[in-house]
CSV table of C-alpha atoms in Angstrom, one decimal:
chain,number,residue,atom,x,y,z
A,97,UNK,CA,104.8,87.2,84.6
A,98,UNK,CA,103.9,88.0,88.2
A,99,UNK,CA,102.3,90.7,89.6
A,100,UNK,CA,100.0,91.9,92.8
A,101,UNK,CA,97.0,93.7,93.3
A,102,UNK,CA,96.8,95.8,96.5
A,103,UNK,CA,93.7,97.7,97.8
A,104,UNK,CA,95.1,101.4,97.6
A,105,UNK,CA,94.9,104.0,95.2
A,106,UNK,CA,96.7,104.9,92.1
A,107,UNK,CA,99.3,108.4,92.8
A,108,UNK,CA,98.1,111.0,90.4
A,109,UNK,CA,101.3,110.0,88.1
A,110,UNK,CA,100.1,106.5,88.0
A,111,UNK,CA,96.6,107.4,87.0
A,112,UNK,CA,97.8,109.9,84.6
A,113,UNK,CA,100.3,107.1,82.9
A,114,UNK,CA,97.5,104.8,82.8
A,115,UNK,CA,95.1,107.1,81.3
A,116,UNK,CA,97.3,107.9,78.5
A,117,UNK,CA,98.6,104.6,77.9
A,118,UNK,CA,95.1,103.8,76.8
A,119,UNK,CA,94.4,107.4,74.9
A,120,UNK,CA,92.2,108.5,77.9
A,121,UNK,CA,94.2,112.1,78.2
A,122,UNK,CA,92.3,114.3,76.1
A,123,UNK,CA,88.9,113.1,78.6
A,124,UNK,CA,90.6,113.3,81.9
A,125,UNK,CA,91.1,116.8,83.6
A,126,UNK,CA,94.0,116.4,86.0
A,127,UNK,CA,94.0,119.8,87.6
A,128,UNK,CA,90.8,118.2,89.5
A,129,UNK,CA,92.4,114.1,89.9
A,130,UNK,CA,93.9,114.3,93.4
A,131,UNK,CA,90.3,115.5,95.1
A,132,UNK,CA,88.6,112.5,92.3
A,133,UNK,CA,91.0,110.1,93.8
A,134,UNK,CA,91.0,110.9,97.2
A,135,UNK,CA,87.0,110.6,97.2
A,136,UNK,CA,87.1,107.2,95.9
A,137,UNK,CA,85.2,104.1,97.8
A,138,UNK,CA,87.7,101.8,97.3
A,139,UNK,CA,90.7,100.9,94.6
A,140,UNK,CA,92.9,98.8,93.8
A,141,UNK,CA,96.7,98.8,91.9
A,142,UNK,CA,97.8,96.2,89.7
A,143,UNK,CA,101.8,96.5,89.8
A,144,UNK,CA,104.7,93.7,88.4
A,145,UNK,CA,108.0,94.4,89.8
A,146,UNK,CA,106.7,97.8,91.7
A,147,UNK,CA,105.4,99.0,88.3
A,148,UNK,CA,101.9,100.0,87.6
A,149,UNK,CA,99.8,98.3,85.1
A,150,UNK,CA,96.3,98.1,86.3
A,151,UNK,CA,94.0,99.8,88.1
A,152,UNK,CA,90.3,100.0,89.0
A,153,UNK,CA,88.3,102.1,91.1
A,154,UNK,CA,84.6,102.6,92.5
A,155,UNK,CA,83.1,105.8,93.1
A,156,UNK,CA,79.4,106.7,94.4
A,157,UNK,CA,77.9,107.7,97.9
A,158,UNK,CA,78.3,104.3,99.3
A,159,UNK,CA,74.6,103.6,99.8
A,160,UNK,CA,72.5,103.3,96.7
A,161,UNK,CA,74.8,104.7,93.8
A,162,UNK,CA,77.9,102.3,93.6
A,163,UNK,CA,79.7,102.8,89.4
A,164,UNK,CA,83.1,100.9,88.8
A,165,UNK,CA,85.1,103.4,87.1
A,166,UNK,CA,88.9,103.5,85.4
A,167,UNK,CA,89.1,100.1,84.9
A,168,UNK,CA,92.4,100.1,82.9
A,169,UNK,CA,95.7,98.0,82.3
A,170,UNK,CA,98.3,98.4,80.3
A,171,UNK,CA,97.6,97.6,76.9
A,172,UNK,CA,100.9,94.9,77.0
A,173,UNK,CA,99.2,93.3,80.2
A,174,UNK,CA,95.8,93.3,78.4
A,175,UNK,CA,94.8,89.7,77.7
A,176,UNK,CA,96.6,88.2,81.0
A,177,UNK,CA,94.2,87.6,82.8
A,178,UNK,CA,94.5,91.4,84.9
A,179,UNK,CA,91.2,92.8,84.5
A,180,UNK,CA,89.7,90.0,85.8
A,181,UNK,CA,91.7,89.8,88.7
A,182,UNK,CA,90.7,93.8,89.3
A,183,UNK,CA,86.9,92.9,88.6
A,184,UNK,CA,87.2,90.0,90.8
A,185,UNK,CA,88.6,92.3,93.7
A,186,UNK,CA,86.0,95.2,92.7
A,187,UNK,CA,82.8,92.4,93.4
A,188,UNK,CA,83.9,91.3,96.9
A,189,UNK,CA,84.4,94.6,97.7
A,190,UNK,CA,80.7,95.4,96.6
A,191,UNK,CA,79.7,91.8,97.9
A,192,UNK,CA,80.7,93.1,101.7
A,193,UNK,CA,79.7,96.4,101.4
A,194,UNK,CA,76.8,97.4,99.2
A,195,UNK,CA,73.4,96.9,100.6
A,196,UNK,CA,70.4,95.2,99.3
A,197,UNK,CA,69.0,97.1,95.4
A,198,UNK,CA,72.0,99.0,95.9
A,199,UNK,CA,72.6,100.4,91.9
A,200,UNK,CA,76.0,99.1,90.5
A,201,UNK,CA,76.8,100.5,87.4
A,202,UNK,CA,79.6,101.5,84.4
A,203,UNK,CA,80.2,102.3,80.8
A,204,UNK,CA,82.1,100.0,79.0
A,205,UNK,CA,84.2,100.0,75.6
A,206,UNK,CA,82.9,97.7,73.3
A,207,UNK,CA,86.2,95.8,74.0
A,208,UNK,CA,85.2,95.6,77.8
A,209,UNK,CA,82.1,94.1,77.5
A,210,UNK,CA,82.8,90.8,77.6
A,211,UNK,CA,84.4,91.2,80.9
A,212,UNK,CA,81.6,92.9,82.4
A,213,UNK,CA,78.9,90.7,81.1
A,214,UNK,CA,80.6,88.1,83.3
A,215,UNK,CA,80.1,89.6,86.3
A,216,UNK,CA,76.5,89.7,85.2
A,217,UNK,CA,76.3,93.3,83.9
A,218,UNK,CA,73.9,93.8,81.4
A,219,UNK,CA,72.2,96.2,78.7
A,220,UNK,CA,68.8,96.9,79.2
A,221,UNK,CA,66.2,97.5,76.5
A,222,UNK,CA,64.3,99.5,78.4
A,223,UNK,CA,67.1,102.1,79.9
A,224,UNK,CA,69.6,104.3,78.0
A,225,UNK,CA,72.9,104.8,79.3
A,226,UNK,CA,73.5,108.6,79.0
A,227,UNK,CA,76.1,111.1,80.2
A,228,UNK,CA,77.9,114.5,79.0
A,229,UNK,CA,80.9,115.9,79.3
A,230,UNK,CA,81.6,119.7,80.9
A,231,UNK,CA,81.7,122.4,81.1
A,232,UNK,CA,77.6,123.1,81.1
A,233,UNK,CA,76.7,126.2,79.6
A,234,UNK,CA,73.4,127.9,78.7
A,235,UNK,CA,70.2,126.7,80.5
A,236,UNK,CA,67.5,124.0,78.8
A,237,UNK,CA,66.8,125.3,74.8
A,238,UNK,CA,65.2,123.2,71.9
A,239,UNK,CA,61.9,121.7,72.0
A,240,UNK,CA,59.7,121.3,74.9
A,241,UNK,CA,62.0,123.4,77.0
A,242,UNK,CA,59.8,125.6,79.7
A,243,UNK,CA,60.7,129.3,80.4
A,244,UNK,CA,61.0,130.3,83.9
């Protein structure tokens, strides 16, 4: 099997065939992907014979904040050796262009970590990975929240 990786990002219809090939559609709002995509800092396409089957993406303010994000290939290409290639393509990109401290981060799938541990990404004891989905309603409530 042969395929190519070229620096470009995914059309919304092959980010949204992605996504749902690996159950990602009920977490992804589309009506907000083309502005997401289009303020990317860099991607890259996995395709084999013009079709997609991998992408990866970074997203931050290019400075301090750098987080790889949609890291995802077709389940059927999973195991080939793909999302290496697309981590391998993601680090030089952060090699040339992220500065000194610079923050690199992600969330992984327990089935992911492997990969990422081999590009030296790590758990640490002393940090929790948090986040929360939208929308955000109310203000602060439950203990130790401060009126205004």
């Amino acid at each position: 099997m042969s395929f190519e990786i070229i620096e470009r990002t995914p059309t919304l219809e092959e980010f949204h065939q992605l996504c749902v090939s690996v159950g990602w559609e009920k977490m992804m709002n589309f009506k907000v992907l083309k502005d997401s995509l289009e303020n990317s800092l860099y991607s890259v396409v996995v395709l084999s014979d013009s079709k997609i089957i991998g992408m990866g993406r970074i997203i931050g303010d290019g400075y301090i904040y750098f987080y790889l994000q949609d890291i995802v290939v077709l389940p059927e290409f999973q195991k080939m050796g793909i999302g290496t290639r697309i981590m391998d393509n993601l680090m030089s990109y952060l090699k040339r262009n992220a500065p000194d401290k610079a923050f690199i981060g992600l969330f992984s799938s327990s089935e992911g970590k492997n990969l990422y541990e081999k590009y030296d990404f790590k758990q640490y004891p002393t940090l929790t990975g948090m986040f929360r989905v939208a929308p955000v309603v109310g203000g602060v409530s439950g203990p130790g929240a401060r009126p205004m």
